[in-house]
Short mmCIF file of C-alpha atoms in Angstrom, two decimals:
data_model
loop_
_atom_site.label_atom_id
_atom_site.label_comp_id
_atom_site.label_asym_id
_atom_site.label_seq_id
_atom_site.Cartn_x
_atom_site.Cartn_y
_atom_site.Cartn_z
CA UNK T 1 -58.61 125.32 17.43
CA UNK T 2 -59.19 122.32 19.93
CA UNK T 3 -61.97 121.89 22.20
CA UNK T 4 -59.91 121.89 25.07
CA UNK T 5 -55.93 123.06 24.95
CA UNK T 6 -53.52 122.53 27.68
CA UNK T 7 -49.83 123.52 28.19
CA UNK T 8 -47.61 121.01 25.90
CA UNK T 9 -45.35 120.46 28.80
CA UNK T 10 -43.21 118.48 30.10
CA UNK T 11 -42.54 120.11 33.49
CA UNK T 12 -39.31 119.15 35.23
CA UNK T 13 -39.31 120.67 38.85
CA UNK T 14 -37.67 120.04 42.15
CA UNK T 15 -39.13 119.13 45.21
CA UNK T 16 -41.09 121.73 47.22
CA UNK T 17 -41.73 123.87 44.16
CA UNK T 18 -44.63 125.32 43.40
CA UNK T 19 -45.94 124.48 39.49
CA UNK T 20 -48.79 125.99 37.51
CA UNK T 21 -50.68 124.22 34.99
CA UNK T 22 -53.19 126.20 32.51
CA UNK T 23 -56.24 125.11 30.32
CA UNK T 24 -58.34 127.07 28.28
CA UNK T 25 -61.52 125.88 26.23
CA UNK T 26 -63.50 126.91 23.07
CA UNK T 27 -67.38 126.28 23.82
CA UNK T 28 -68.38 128.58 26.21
CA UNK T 29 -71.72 126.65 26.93
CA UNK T 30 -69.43 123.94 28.84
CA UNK T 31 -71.21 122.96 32.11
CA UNK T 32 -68.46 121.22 34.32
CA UNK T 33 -64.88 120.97 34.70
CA UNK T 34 -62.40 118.77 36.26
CA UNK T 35 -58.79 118.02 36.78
CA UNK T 36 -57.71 114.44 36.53
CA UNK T 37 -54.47 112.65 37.16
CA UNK T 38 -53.06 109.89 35.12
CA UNK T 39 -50.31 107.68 36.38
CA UNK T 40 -48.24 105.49 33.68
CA UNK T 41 -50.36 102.82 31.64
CA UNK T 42 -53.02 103.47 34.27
CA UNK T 43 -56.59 104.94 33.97
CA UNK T 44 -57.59 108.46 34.77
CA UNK T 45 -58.26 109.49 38.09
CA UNK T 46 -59.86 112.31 39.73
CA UNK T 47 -57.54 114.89 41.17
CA UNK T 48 -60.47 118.25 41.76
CA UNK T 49 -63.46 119.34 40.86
CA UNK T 50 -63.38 123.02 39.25
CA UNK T 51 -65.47 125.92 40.36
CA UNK T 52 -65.37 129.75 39.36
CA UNK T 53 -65.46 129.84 43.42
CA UNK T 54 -61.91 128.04 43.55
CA UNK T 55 -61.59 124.91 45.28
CA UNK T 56 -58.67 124.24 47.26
CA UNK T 57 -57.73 120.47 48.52
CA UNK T 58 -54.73 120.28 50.50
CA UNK T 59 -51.48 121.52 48.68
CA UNK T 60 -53.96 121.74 45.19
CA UNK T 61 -56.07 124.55 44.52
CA UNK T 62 -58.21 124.57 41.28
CA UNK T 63 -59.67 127.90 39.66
CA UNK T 64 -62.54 128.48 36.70
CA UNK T 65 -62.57 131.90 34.67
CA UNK T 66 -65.69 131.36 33.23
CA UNK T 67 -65.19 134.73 30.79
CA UNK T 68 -62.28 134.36 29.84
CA UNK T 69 -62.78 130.16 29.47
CA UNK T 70 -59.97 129.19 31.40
CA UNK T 71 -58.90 126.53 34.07
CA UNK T 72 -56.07 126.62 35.93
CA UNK T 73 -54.92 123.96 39.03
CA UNK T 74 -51.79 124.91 41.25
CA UNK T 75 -49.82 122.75 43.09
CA UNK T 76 -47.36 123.91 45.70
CA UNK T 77 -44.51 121.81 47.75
CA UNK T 78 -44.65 119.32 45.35
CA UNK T 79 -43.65 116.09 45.92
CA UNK T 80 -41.76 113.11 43.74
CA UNK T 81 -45.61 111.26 44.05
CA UNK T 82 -46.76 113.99 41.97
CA UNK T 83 -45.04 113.24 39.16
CA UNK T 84 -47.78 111.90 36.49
CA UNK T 85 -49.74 113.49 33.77
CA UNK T 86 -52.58 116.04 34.67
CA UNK T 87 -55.33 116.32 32.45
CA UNK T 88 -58.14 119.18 32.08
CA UNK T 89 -61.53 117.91 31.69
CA UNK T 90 -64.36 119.98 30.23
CA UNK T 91 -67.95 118.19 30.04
CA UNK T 92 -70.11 119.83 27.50
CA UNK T 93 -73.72 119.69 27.62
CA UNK T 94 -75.03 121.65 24.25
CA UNK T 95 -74.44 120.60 20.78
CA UNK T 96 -74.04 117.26 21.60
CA UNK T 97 -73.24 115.69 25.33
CA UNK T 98 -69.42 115.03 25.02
CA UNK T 99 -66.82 114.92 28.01
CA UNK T 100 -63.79 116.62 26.08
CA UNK T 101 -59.87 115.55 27.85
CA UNK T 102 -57.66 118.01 27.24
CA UNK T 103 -53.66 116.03 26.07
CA UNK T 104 -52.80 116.28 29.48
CA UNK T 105 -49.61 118.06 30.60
CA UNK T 106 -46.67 115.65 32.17
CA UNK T 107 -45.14 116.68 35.47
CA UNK T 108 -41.89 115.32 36.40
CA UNK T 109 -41.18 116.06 40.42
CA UNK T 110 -37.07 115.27 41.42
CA UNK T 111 -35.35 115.05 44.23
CA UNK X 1 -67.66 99.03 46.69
CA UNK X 2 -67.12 97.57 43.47
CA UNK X 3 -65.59 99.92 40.78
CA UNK X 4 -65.63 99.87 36.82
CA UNK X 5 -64.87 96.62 35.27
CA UNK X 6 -63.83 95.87 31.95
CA UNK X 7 -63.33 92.69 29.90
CA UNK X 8 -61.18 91.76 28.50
CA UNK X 9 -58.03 93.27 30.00
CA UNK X 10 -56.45 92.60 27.10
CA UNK X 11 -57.08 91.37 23.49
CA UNK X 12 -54.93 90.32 20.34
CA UNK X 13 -56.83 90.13 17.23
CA UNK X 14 -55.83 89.72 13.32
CA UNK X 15 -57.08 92.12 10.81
CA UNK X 16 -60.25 91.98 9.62
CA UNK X 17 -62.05 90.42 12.86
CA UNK X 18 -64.46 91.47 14.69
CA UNK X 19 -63.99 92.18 18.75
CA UNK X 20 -66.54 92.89 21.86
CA UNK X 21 -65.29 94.81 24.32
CA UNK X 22 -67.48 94.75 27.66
CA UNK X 23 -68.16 97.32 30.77
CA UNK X 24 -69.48 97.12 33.72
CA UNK X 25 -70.28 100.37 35.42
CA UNK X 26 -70.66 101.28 39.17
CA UNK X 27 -74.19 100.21 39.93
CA UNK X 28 -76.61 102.87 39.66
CA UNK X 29 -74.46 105.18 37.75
CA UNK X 30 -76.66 106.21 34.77
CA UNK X 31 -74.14 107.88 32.56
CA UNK X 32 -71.23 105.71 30.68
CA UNK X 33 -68.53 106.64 28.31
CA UNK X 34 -66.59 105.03 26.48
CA UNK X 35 -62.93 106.13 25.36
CA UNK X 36 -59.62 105.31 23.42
CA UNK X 37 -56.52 106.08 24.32
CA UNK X 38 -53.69 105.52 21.77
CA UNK X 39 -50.01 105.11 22.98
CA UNK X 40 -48.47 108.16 24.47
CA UNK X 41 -51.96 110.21 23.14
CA UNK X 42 -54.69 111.40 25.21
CA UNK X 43 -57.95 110.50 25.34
CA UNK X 44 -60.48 110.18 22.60
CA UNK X 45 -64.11 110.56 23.27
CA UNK X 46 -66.00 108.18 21.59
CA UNK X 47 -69.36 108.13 23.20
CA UNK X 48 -71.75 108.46 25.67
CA UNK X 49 -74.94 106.74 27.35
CA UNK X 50 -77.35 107.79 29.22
CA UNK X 51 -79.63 104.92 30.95
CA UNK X 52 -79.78 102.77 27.63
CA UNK X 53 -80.01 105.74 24.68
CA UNK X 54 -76.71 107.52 23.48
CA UNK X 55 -77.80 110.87 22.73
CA UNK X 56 -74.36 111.86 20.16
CA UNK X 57 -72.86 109.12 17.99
CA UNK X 58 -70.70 111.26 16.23
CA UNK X 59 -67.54 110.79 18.16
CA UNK X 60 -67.18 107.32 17.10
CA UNK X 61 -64.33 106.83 14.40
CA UNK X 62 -66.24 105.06 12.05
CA UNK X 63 -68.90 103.27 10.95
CA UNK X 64 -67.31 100.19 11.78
CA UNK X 65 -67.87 101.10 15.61
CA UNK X 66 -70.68 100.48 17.54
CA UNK X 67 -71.82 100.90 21.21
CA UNK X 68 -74.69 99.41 22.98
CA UNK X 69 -76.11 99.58 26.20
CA UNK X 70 -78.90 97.08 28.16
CA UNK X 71 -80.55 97.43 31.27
CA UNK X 72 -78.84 100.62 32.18
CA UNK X 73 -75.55 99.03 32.82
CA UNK X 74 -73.79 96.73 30.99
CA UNK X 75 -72.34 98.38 27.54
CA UNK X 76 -70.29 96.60 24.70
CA UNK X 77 -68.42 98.28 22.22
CA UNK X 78 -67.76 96.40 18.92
CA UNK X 79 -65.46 96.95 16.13
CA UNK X 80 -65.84 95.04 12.67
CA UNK X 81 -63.28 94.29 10.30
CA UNK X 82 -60.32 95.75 12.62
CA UNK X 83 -57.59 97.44 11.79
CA UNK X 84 -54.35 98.36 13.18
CA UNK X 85 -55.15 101.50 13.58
CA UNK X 86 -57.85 100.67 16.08
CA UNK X 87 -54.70 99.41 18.26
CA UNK X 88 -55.10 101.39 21.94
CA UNK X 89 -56.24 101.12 25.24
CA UNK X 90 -60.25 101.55 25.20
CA UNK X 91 -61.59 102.95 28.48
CA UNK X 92 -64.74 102.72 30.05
CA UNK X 93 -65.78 105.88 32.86
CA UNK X 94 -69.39 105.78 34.63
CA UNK X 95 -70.53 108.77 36.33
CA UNK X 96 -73.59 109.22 38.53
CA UNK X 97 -75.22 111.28 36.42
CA UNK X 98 -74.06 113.21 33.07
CA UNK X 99 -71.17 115.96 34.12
CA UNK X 100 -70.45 114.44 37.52
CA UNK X 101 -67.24 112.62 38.58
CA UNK X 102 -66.09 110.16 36.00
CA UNK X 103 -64.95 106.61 37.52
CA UNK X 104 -62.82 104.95 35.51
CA UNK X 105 -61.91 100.80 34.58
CA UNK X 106 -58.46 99.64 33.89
CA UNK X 107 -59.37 99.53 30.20
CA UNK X 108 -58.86 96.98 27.68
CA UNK X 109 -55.69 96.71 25.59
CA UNK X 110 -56.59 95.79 22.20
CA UNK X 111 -53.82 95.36 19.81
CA UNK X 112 -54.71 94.11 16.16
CA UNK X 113 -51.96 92.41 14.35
#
């Protein structure tokens, strides 16, 4: 099983829908978790932080189920600038420090 | 201010050779990782520093990869006797402390003929 699984995608939607991406991850000592963003041949960038308290930022809202080990982030209206690849990030601080990307899931926004 | 840097932006190499790839991380961020990323793949955790020491070496490939760090900031990561394989993009992500936000440099494009 992998560290840190995410849906395979890819997700085609229209504009203004409302899209759903899931995570889940295997060492339940993990400390933080993040969602980046990842445009074509560019470097990772921060979309959210991840708390079990939800965090919502604008039309993104991010959610942690620590029992169950499970990230989700939801994005609603979506736009055609949100179409890149969104990757789960879980940072794990026992049994070695290692910051574990999930394979990201691709998100394709048309008009 | 200025963000993650990373030289070279891109390198050709021939089998067998030896490359240095460089980072320079956001000053005063202690934590640095390093990171490859093959075409079309996600990203591969190689390792990770904190201030100079790199507490977990065992995500690095081989042992034909190594990963330094001086002074808290600069790292290199070297690769003897390349191989195609090694072809990818190899990132470079500072964070203010261990589990925080990573910030991340363009990379460095490394393709070994």
């Amino acid at each position: 099983r992998k560290e840190v699984e995410q849906d395979p995608g890819p997700f085609n939607v229209p504009e203004g829908a409302t899209v759903a991406f899931n995570c889940t991850y295997s060492n339940s000592a993990s400390q933080s978790f993040f969602w980046y963003r990842q445009d074509c041949r560019k470097e990772p960038k921060l979309l959210m932080s991840v708390y079990s308290s939800g965090n919502e930022d604008g039309r993104f809202t991010a959610q942690l189920n620590r029992a169950s080990q499970y990230i989700s982030l939801l994005i609603r209206d979506s736009k055609l600038s949100d179409s890149a690849t969104y990757l789960c990030v879980v940072n794990m601080g026992t049994g070695g420090f290692k910051t574990i990307f999930g394979a990201g899931t691709r998100l394709f926004v048309k008009a | 201010g200025a963000g993650v840097s990373q030289s070279p932006s891109n390198k050709v190499t021939e089998k067998g050779k030896d490359v240095e790839l460089r980072c320079d991380p956001i000053s005063g961020h202690t934590a640095l990782y390093w990171y490859r990323q093959s075409l079309g793949q996600g990203l591969e955790f190689l390792i990770y520093f904190q201030g100079n020491s790199a507490p977990d070496k065992s995500g690095l490939p081989s042992d034909r990869f190594s990963a330094e760090r001086t002074g808290g900031s600069v790292s290199t990561l070297t690769i003897q006797r390349t191989q195609q394989e090694d072809s990818a993009v190899y990132l470079c992500a500072s964070s203010s402390n261990f589990g925080n936000e990573q910030f991340f440099g363009p990379g460095t494009r490394l393709t070994v003929l």
